[in-house]
């Protein structure tokens, strides 16, 4: 058990660092890091880690930044993605999305919620944990990575290519300052139809690929009542998210059309079974194919890590030692904690817990409902309070 004097010291020290923590966050948000171009924002995080006494900071082959502090057999990793989605239509923003604004204690800026808001607390928290002896027996990592391009790729490569495989992971995606312990999975599909082109004035000579997909889209829209509803993760979902057409011109019958499908998976549902469901829906025909998408885009360093776009569901039980440690951390700091919960969206947990089986929880400031919106925001009080949690947690882990 951590002595009360240590808890008091954490809260006092974090309060004294409040201005530095907030300024650090504002500087992170001011650096654009869209399309996985995270080098500049990662260098800002690197500078702060070196200032705070991390024993090493290095860059992996994919282009993610890794800070190391402490020296022990137990390995703890704090995962915070520092890339963001784009800003969309600039006219929809009422302030500069990178400079942001502070109003009523809330920072509004691109990435404030998803997910730069957890980075200052993780870095300052680990430095404070080291200073107070809470990392005795622990090697801790801060992993500032790219996630928006393909969640799970960065941690998968860190383990398989760089050889860093932690014993415990904390994911800093927004959790409303609660401990999160799971999420739905997903799989992404493509349905492709081929036809025959002709001039639109002689459309009877063609074979319209779009029309072949219309009844399939309608059938997909009616699928959800058939899906499993898990008591914790909730029910499966399916959405047609995009459509591409190949046509010689807008005055011609298209000879190819394809749709992309996002299928959110709960426990008891598998990518293979859902692939077969869609194939049954399409039927036996040579002009329409169904497949699972594969990701093979290079990172900004040129590094490739090809993966099928399969992202498993995962959850830890409420009584798992890591979940209990996360809950107890909040209780010691603030007197109480709400029950552990789950994300509605996807995170790097699909690899850490879903594929690698590494016990993982989430904790971070912000509400996922603000992610990817022009109201991207985070409470600055919560950013600072999260630092206390990140500092204390290592002291409650079973060595």
mmCIF file of N, CA and C in Angstrom, residues 192-296:
data_model
loop_
_atom_site.group_PDB
_atom_site.id
_atom_site.type_symbol
_atom_site.label_atom_id
_atom_site.label_comp_id
_atom_site.label_asym_id
_atom_site.label_seq_id
_atom_site.Cartn_x
_atom_site.Cartn_y
_atom_site.Cartn_z
ATOM 1 N N UNK A 192 -17.199 -5.750 -54.262
ATOM 2 C CA UNK A 192 -16.885 -5.183 -55.577
ATOM 3 C C UNK A 192 -17.783 -5.826 -56.638
ATOM 4 N N UNK A 193 -18.426 -4.987 -57.441
ATOM 5 C CA UNK A 193 -19.274 -5.455 -58.548
ATOM 6 C C UNK A 193 -18.666 -5.008 -59.871
ATOM 7 N N UNK A 194 -18.691 -5.880 -60.844
ATOM 8 C CA UNK A 194 -18.214 -5.533 -62.177
ATOM 9 C C UNK A 194 -19.369 -5.607 -63.167
ATOM 10 N N UNK A 195 -19.294 -4.765 -64.179
ATOM 11 C CA UNK A 195 -20.337 -4.733 -65.194
ATOM 12 C C UNK A 195 -19.743 -4.477 -66.563
ATOM 13 N N UNK A 196 -20.483 -3.761 -67.387
ATOM 14 C CA UNK A 196 -20.025 -3.456 -68.741
ATOM 15 C C UNK A 196 -20.441 -2.037 -69.071
ATOM 16 N N UNK A 197 -19.497 -1.277 -69.576
ATOM 17 C CA UNK A 197 -19.771 0.124 -69.858
ATOM 18 C C UNK A 197 -20.425 0.298 -71.225
ATOM 19 N N UNK A 198 -21.189 1.364 -71.333
ATOM 20 C CA UNK A 198 -21.756 1.787 -72.614
ATOM 21 C C UNK A 198 -22.086 3.265 -72.480
ATOM 22 N N UNK A 199 -22.407 3.890 -73.571
ATOM 23 C CA UNK A 199 -22.842 5.272 -73.508
ATOM 24 C C UNK A 199 -24.181 5.327 -72.762
ATOM 25 N N UNK A 200 -24.376 6.365 -71.969
ATOM 26 C CA UNK A 200 -25.624 6.482 -71.214
ATOM 27 C C UNK A 200 -26.837 6.583 -72.139
ATOM 28 N N UNK A 201 -26.623 7.089 -73.335
ATOM 29 C CA UNK A 201 -27.737 7.175 -74.283
ATOM 30 C C UNK A 201 -28.164 5.802 -74.796
ATOM 31 N N UNK A 202 -27.267 4.833 -74.650
ATOM 32 C CA UNK A 202 -27.568 3.451 -75.047
ATOM 33 C C UNK A 202 -27.346 2.531 -73.853
ATOM 34 N N UNK A 203 -27.935 2.912 -72.724
ATOM 35 C CA UNK A 203 -27.657 2.184 -71.488
ATOM 36 C C UNK A 203 -28.079 0.723 -71.539
ATOM 37 N N UNK A 204 -28.981 0.388 -72.467
ATOM 38 C CA UNK A 204 -29.413 -1.006 -72.570
ATOM 39 C C UNK A 204 -28.294 -1.911 -73.084
ATOM 40 N N UNK A 205 -27.261 -1.295 -73.624
ATOM 41 C CA UNK A 205 -26.120 -2.074 -74.095
ATOM 42 C C UNK A 205 -25.098 -2.328 -72.989
ATOM 43 N N UNK A 206 -25.251 -1.635 -71.882
ATOM 44 C CA UNK A 206 -24.304 -1.796 -70.777
ATOM 45 C C UNK A 206 -24.844 -2.686 -69.674
ATOM 46 N N UNK A 207 -24.057 -2.824 -68.638
ATOM 47 C CA UNK A 207 -24.422 -3.620 -67.454
ATOM 48 C C UNK A 207 -23.968 -2.816 -66.243
ATOM 49 N N UNK A 208 -24.899 -2.093 -65.624
ATOM 50 C CA UNK A 208 -24.572 -1.072 -64.624
ATOM 51 C C UNK A 208 -24.129 -1.699 -63.302
ATOM 52 N N UNK A 209 -22.844 -1.477 -62.946
ATOM 53 C CA UNK A 209 -22.290 -2.065 -61.725
ATOM 54 C C UNK A 209 -22.934 -1.476 -60.471
ATOM 55 N N UNK A 210 -23.344 -0.223 -60.525
ATOM 56 C CA UNK A 210 -23.972 0.397 -59.354
ATOM 57 C C UNK A 210 -25.270 -0.309 -59.009
ATOM 58 N N UNK A 211 -26.081 -0.591 -60.005
ATOM 59 C CA UNK A 211 -27.372 -1.221 -59.754
ATOM 60 C C UNK A 211 -27.224 -2.593 -59.089
ATOM 61 N N UNK A 212 -26.120 -3.263 -59.366
ATOM 62 C CA UNK A 212 -25.897 -4.576 -58.756
ATOM 63 C C UNK A 212 -25.697 -4.465 -57.243
ATOM 64 N N UNK A 213 -25.164 -3.328 -56.804
ATOM 65 C CA UNK A 213 -24.902 -3.158 -55.375
ATOM 66 C C UNK A 213 -26.097 -2.586 -54.623
ATOM 67 N N UNK A 214 -27.038 -1.973 -55.318
ATOM 68 C CA UNK A 214 -28.168 -1.340 -54.637
ATOM 69 C C UNK A 214 -28.950 -2.305 -53.743
ATOM 70 N N UNK A 215 -29.367 -3.486 -54.222
ATOM 71 C CA UNK A 215 -30.089 -4.391 -53.327
ATOM 72 C C UNK A 215 -29.213 -4.924 -52.198
ATOM 73 N N UNK A 216 -27.915 -5.012 -52.433
ATOM 74 C CA UNK A 216 -26.999 -5.475 -51.383
ATOM 75 C C UNK A 216 -26.906 -4.427 -50.274
ATOM 76 N N UNK A 217 -26.813 -3.170 -50.650
ATOM 77 C CA UNK A 217 -26.781 -2.088 -49.649
ATOM 78 C C UNK A 217 -28.067 -2.101 -48.823
ATOM 79 N N UNK A 218 -29.179 -2.253 -49.485
ATOM 80 C CA UNK A 218 -30.457 -2.293 -48.770
ATOM 81 C C UNK A 218 -30.508 -3.481 -47.806
ATOM 82 N N UNK A 219 -29.988 -4.625 -48.249
ATOM 83 C CA UNK A 219 -29.994 -5.810 -47.385
ATOM 84 C C UNK A 219 -29.070 -5.633 -46.186
ATOM 85 N N UNK A 220 -27.926 -4.985 -46.393
ATOM 86 C CA UNK A 220 -26.996 -4.729 -45.281
ATOM 87 C C UNK A 220 -27.658 -3.851 -44.229
ATOM 88 N N UNK A 221 -28.434 -2.887 -44.683
ATOM 89 C CA UNK A 221 -29.116 -1.976 -43.758
ATOM 90 C C UNK A 221 -30.071 -2.721 -42.826
ATOM 91 N N UNK A 222 -30.542 -3.883 -43.240
ATOM 92 C CA UNK A 222 -31.504 -4.643 -42.442
ATOM 93 C C UNK A 222 -30.858 -5.732 -41.592
ATOM 94 N N UNK A 223 -29.528 -5.808 -41.569
ATOM 95 C CA UNK A 223 -28.862 -6.934 -40.904
ATOM 96 C C UNK A 223 -28.812 -6.825 -39.383
ATOM 97 N N UNK A 224 -28.761 -5.618 -38.833
ATOM 98 C CA UNK A 224 -28.409 -5.471 -37.414
ATOM 99 C C UNK A 224 -29.279 -6.249 -36.429
ATOM 100 N N UNK A 225 -30.556 -6.438 -36.638
ATOM 101 C CA UNK A 225 -31.310 -7.236 -35.646
ATOM 102 C C UNK A 225 -30.794 -8.666 -35.485
ATOM 103 N N UNK A 226 -29.969 -9.136 -36.432
ATOM 104 C CA UNK A 226 -29.466 -10.502 -36.362
ATOM 105 C C UNK A 226 -28.213 -10.629 -35.490
ATOM 106 N N UNK A 227 -27.636 -9.516 -35.042
ATOM 107 C CA UNK A 227 -26.335 -9.557 -34.398
ATOM 108 C C UNK A 227 -26.447 -9.813 -32.897
ATOM 109 N N UNK A 228 -25.328 -10.248 -32.321
ATOM 110 C CA UNK A 228 -25.265 -10.553 -30.890
ATOM 111 C C UNK A 228 -25.234 -9.257 -30.088
ATOM 112 N N UNK A 229 -25.884 -9.264 -28.926
ATOM 113 C CA UNK A 229 -25.860 -8.135 -28.002
ATOM 114 C C UNK A 229 -25.192 -8.607 -26.721
ATOM 115 N N UNK A 230 -23.910 -8.272 -26.562
ATOM 116 C CA UNK A 230 -23.155 -8.695 -25.382
ATOM 117 C C UNK A 230 -23.522 -7.828 -24.182
ATOM 118 N N UNK A 231 -23.650 -8.411 -22.989
ATOM 119 C CA UNK A 231 -24.065 -7.619 -21.815
ATOM 120 C C UNK A 231 -23.117 -6.463 -21.491
ATOM 121 N N UNK A 232 -21.832 -6.612 -21.777
ATOM 122 C CA UNK A 232 -20.881 -5.547 -21.460
ATOM 123 C C UNK A 232 -20.549 -4.700 -22.681
ATOM 124 N N UNK A 233 -20.167 -5.325 -23.782
ATOM 125 C CA UNK A 233 -19.721 -4.574 -24.949
ATOM 126 C C UNK A 233 -20.867 -4.012 -25.774
ATOM 127 N N UNK A 234 -22.055 -4.590 -25.651
ATOM 128 C CA UNK A 234 -23.182 -4.110 -26.436
ATOM 129 C C UNK A 234 -23.338 -4.904 -27.725
ATOM 130 N N UNK A 235 -24.175 -4.383 -28.632
ATOM 131 C CA UNK A 235 -24.530 -5.129 -29.833
ATOM 132 C C UNK A 235 -23.632 -4.804 -31.011
ATOM 133 N N UNK A 236 -23.527 -5.789 -31.921
ATOM 134 C CA UNK A 236 -22.773 -5.586 -33.139
ATOM 135 C C UNK A 236 -23.433 -4.549 -34.041
ATOM 136 N N UNK A 237 -22.626 -3.937 -34.886
ATOM 137 C CA UNK A 237 -23.108 -2.907 -35.807
ATOM 138 C C UNK A 237 -22.529 -3.147 -37.192
ATOM 139 N N UNK A 238 -23.212 -2.640 -38.212
ATOM 140 C CA UNK A 238 -22.688 -2.702 -39.576
ATOM 141 C C UNK A 238 -23.097 -1.438 -40.315
ATOM 142 N N UNK A 239 -22.146 -0.886 -41.089
ATOM 143 C CA UNK A 239 -22.397 0.354 -41.816
ATOM 144 C C UNK A 239 -21.649 0.337 -43.139
ATOM 145 N N UNK A 240 -22.338 0.688 -44.204
ATOM 146 C CA UNK A 240 -21.668 0.975 -45.467
ATOM 147 C C UNK A 240 -21.081 2.377 -45.349
ATOM 148 N N UNK A 241 -19.762 2.492 -45.463
ATOM 149 C CA UNK A 241 -19.094 3.748 -45.141
ATOM 150 C C UNK A 241 -18.591 4.523 -46.350
ATOM 151 N N UNK A 242 -18.476 3.852 -47.500
ATOM 152 C CA UNK A 242 -17.923 4.559 -48.658
ATOM 153 C C UNK A 242 -18.310 3.786 -49.919
ATOM 154 N N UNK A 243 -18.281 4.492 -51.052
ATOM 155 C CA UNK A 243 -18.571 3.863 -52.336
ATOM 156 C C UNK A 243 -17.704 4.506 -53.409
ATOM 157 N N UNK A 244 -17.088 3.688 -54.247
ATOM 158 C CA UNK A 244 -16.295 4.167 -55.363
ATOM 159 C C UNK A 244 -16.844 3.567 -56.655
ATOM 160 N N UNK A 245 -16.783 4.345 -57.717
ATOM 161 C CA UNK A 245 -17.312 3.912 -59.012
ATOM 162 C C UNK A 245 -16.268 4.179 -60.089
ATOM 163 N N UNK A 246 -16.144 3.240 -60.998
ATOM 164 C CA UNK A 246 -15.291 3.459 -62.181
ATOM 165 C C UNK A 246 -16.186 3.587 -63.404
ATOM 166 N N UNK A 247 -16.046 4.705 -64.081
ATOM 167 C CA UNK A 247 -16.859 4.946 -65.275
ATOM 168 C C UNK A 247 -16.057 5.815 -66.227
ATOM 169 N N UNK A 248 -16.186 5.603 -67.530
ATOM 170 C CA UNK A 248 -15.436 6.432 -68.483
ATOM 171 C C UNK A 248 -15.796 7.907 -68.402
ATOM 172 N N UNK A 249 -17.048 8.200 -68.042
ATOM 173 C CA UNK A 249 -17.483 9.590 -67.887
ATOM 174 C C UNK A 249 -18.822 9.585 -67.165
ATOM 175 N N UNK A 250 -19.309 10.777 -66.833
ATOM 176 C CA UNK A 250 -20.621 10.842 -66.191
ATOM 177 C C UNK A 250 -21.752 10.661 -67.192
ATOM 178 N N UNK A 251 -21.378 10.414 -68.426
ATOM 179 C CA UNK A 251 -22.373 10.094 -69.461
ATOM 180 C C UNK A 251 -22.232 8.654 -69.923
ATOM 181 N N UNK A 252 -21.694 7.807 -69.025
ATOM 182 C CA UNK A 252 -21.484 6.402 -69.386
ATOM 183 C C UNK A 252 -21.966 5.496 -68.261
ATOM 184 N N UNK A 253 -22.317 4.287 -68.620
ATOM 185 C CA UNK A 253 -22.682 3.274 -67.629
ATOM 186 C C UNK A 253 -21.400 2.802 -66.934
ATOM 187 N N UNK A 254 -21.348 2.822 -65.595
ATOM 188 C CA UNK A 254 -20.135 2.384 -64.893
ATOM 189 C C UNK A 254 -19.926 0.875 -65.012
ATOM 190 N N UNK A 255 -18.662 0.494 -65.196
ATOM 191 C CA UNK A 255 -18.354 -0.927 -65.329
ATOM 192 C C UNK A 255 -17.801 -1.540 -64.042
ATOM 193 N N UNK A 256 -17.647 -0.706 -63.006
ATOM 194 C CA UNK A 256 -17.209 -1.245 -61.716
ATOM 195 C C UNK A 256 -17.712 -0.348 -60.594
ATOM 196 N N UNK A 257 -18.125 -0.956 -59.512
ATOM 197 C CA UNK A 257 -18.540 -0.213 -58.313
ATOM 198 C C UNK A 257 -18.150 -1.030 -57.098
ATOM 199 N N UNK A 258 -17.741 -0.344 -56.052
ATOM 200 C CA UNK A 258 -17.397 -1.065 -54.825
ATOM 201 C C UNK A 258 -17.841 -0.271 -53.617
ATOM 202 N N UNK A 259 -18.176 -0.983 -52.572
ATOM 203 C CA UNK A 259 -18.540 -0.359 -51.307
ATOM 204 C C UNK A 259 -17.625 -0.889 -50.216
ATOM 205 N N UNK A 260 -17.408 -0.037 -49.212
ATOM 206 C CA UNK A 260 -16.648 -0.427 -48.027
ATOM 207 C C UNK A 260 -17.614 -0.556 -46.855
ATOM 208 N N UNK A 261 -17.342 -1.534 -46.010
ATOM 209 C CA UNK A 261 -18.250 -1.861 -44.912
ATOM 210 C C UNK A 261 -17.462 -1.921 -43.609
ATOM 211 N N UNK A 262 -17.952 -1.222 -42.596
ATOM 212 C CA UNK A 262 -17.410 -1.280 -41.239
ATOM 213 C C UNK A 262 -18.341 -2.148 -40.402
ATOM 214 N N UNK A 263 -17.846 -3.267 -39.935
ATOM 215 C CA UNK A 263 -18.638 -4.196 -39.116
ATOM 216 C C UNK A 263 -18.064 -4.230 -37.711
ATOM 217 N N UNK A 264 -18.789 -3.664 -36.736
ATOM 218 C CA UNK A 264 -18.354 -3.665 -35.342
ATOM 219 C C UNK A 264 -18.742 -4.998 -34.706
ATOM 220 N N UNK A 265 -17.750 -5.668 -34.130
ATOM 221 C CA UNK A 265 -17.931 -7.018 -33.608
ATOM 222 C C UNK A 265 -17.983 -7.024 -32.091
ATOM 223 N N UNK A 266 -18.915 -7.754 -31.545
ATOM 224 C CA UNK A 266 -18.949 -7.979 -30.112
ATOM 225 C C UNK A 266 -18.531 -9.419 -29.846
ATOM 226 N N UNK A 267 -18.483 -9.831 -28.581
ATOM 227 C CA UNK A 267 -18.070 -11.197 -28.274
ATOM 228 C C UNK A 267 -19.043 -12.199 -28.890
ATOM 229 N N UNK A 268 -18.493 -13.270 -29.436
ATOM 230 C CA UNK A 268 -19.300 -14.293 -30.089
ATOM 231 C C UNK A 268 -19.417 -14.109 -31.584
ATOM 232 N N UNK A 269 -18.868 -13.011 -32.109
ATOM 233 C CA UNK A 269 -18.873 -12.752 -33.545
ATOM 234 C C UNK A 269 -17.437 -12.796 -34.059
ATOM 235 N N UNK A 270 -17.246 -13.367 -35.241
ATOM 236 C CA UNK A 270 -15.900 -13.516 -35.790
ATOM 237 C C UNK A 270 -15.833 -12.931 -37.196
ATOM 238 N N UNK A 271 -14.654 -12.480 -37.604
ATOM 239 C CA UNK A 271 -14.507 -11.973 -38.976
ATOM 240 C C UNK A 271 -14.865 -13.021 -40.021
ATOM 241 N N UNK A 272 -14.476 -14.266 -39.770
ATOM 242 C CA UNK A 272 -14.732 -15.321 -40.744
ATOM 243 C C UNK A 272 -16.232 -15.553 -40.929
ATOM 244 N N UNK A 273 -16.961 -15.574 -39.816
ATOM 245 C CA UNK A 273 -18.405 -15.789 -39.898
ATOM 246 C C UNK A 273 -19.093 -14.616 -40.593
ATOM 247 N N UNK A 274 -18.601 -13.396 -40.342
ATOM 248 C CA UNK A 274 -19.219 -12.229 -40.978
ATOM 249 C C UNK A 274 -18.893 -12.162 -42.468
ATOM 250 N N UNK A 275 -17.712 -12.635 -42.838
ATOM 251 C CA UNK A 275 -17.377 -12.730 -44.252
ATOM 252 C C UNK A 275 -18.343 -13.682 -44.956
ATOM 253 N N UNK A 276 -18.615 -14.813 -44.318
ATOM 254 C CA UNK A 276 -19.545 -15.774 -44.905
ATOM 255 C C UNK A 276 -20.965 -15.222 -44.942
ATOM 256 N N UNK A 277 -21.343 -14.441 -43.933
ATOM 257 C CA UNK A 277 -22.683 -13.825 -43.929
ATOM 258 C C UNK A 277 -22.862 -12.932 -45.162
ATOM 259 N N UNK A 278 -21.846 -12.113 -45.440
ATOM 260 C CA UNK A 278 -21.936 -11.224 -46.592
ATOM 261 C C UNK A 278 -21.900 -11.996 -47.905
ATOM 262 N N UNK A 279 -21.115 -13.054 -47.930
ATOM 263 C CA UNK A 279 -21.084 -13.863 -49.155
ATOM 264 C C UNK A 279 -22.435 -14.538 -49.407
ATOM 265 N N UNK A 280 -23.095 -14.978 -48.356
ATOM 266 C CA UNK A 280 -24.434 -15.558 -48.526
ATOM 267 C C UNK A 280 -25.415 -14.497 -49.004
ATOM 268 N N UNK A 281 -25.256 -13.280 -48.477
ATOM 269 C CA UNK A 281 -26.135 -12.188 -48.881
ATOM 270 C C UNK A 281 -25.961 -11.885 -50.371
ATOM 271 N N UNK A 282 -24.713 -11.912 -50.855
ATOM 272 C CA UNK A 282 -24.430 -11.640 -52.264
ATOM 273 C C UNK A 282 -24.898 -12.791 -53.151
ATOM 274 N N UNK A 283 -24.683 -14.021 -52.677
ATOM 275 C CA UNK A 283 -25.039 -15.184 -53.471
ATOM 276 C C UNK A 283 -23.888 -15.647 -54.347
ATOM 277 N N UNK A 284 -24.105 -16.777 -55.015
ATOM 278 C CA UNK A 284 -23.088 -17.343 -55.895
ATOM 279 C C UNK A 284 -23.119 -16.642 -57.245
ATOM 280 N N UNK A 285 -22.197 -15.715 -57.442
ATOM 281 C CA UNK A 285 -22.147 -15.013 -58.723
ATOM 282 C C UNK A 285 -20.718 -14.577 -59.012
ATOM 283 N N UNK A 286 -20.370 -14.552 -60.283
ATOM 284 C CA UNK A 286 -19.009 -14.245 -60.697
ATOM 285 C C UNK A 286 -18.738 -12.751 -60.797
ATOM 286 N N UNK A 287 -19.798 -11.945 -60.817
ATOM 287 C CA UNK A 287 -19.606 -10.514 -61.049
ATOM 288 C C UNK A 287 -19.577 -9.686 -59.768
ATOM 289 N N UNK A 288 -19.697 -10.326 -58.597
ATOM 290 C CA UNK A 288 -19.611 -9.615 -57.319
ATOM 291 C C UNK A 288 -18.725 -10.420 -56.378
ATOM 292 N N UNK A 289 -17.756 -9.763 -55.757
ATOM 293 C CA UNK A 289 -16.853 -10.431 -54.817
ATOM 294 C C UNK A 289 -16.882 -9.725 -53.476
ATOM 295 N N UNK A 290 -16.620 -10.488 -52.415
ATOM 296 C CA UNK A 290 -16.560 -9.961 -51.045
ATOM 297 C C UNK A 290 -15.206 -10.328 -50.458
ATOM 298 N N UNK A 291 -14.540 -9.372 -49.830
ATOM 299 C CA UNK A 291 -13.229 -9.662 -49.240
ATOM 300 C C UNK A 291 -12.976 -8.781 -48.024
ATOM 301 N N UNK A 292 -12.083 -9.248 -47.157
ATOM 302 C CA UNK A 292 -11.603 -8.445 -46.028
ATOM 303 C C UNK A 292 -10.487 -7.537 -46.525
ATOM 304 N N UNK A 293 -10.551 -6.275 -46.163
ATOM 305 C CA UNK A 293 -9.536 -5.324 -46.596
ATOM 306 C C UNK A 293 -8.184 -5.605 -45.944
ATOM 307 N N UNK A 294 -7.129 -5.165 -46.597
ATOM 308 C CA UNK A 294 -5.773 -5.322 -46.075
ATOM 309 C C UNK A 294 -5.098 -3.958 -46.084
ATOM 310 N N UNK A 295 -4.395 -3.654 -45.002
ATOM 311 C CA UNK A 295 -3.709 -2.366 -44.909
ATOM 312 C C UNK A 295 -2.234 -2.561 -45.246
ATOM 313 N N UNK A 296 -1.727 -1.747 -46.182
ATOM 314 C CA UNK A 296 -0.325 -1.871 -46.586
ATOM 315 C C UNK A 296 0.252 -0.518 -46.981
#
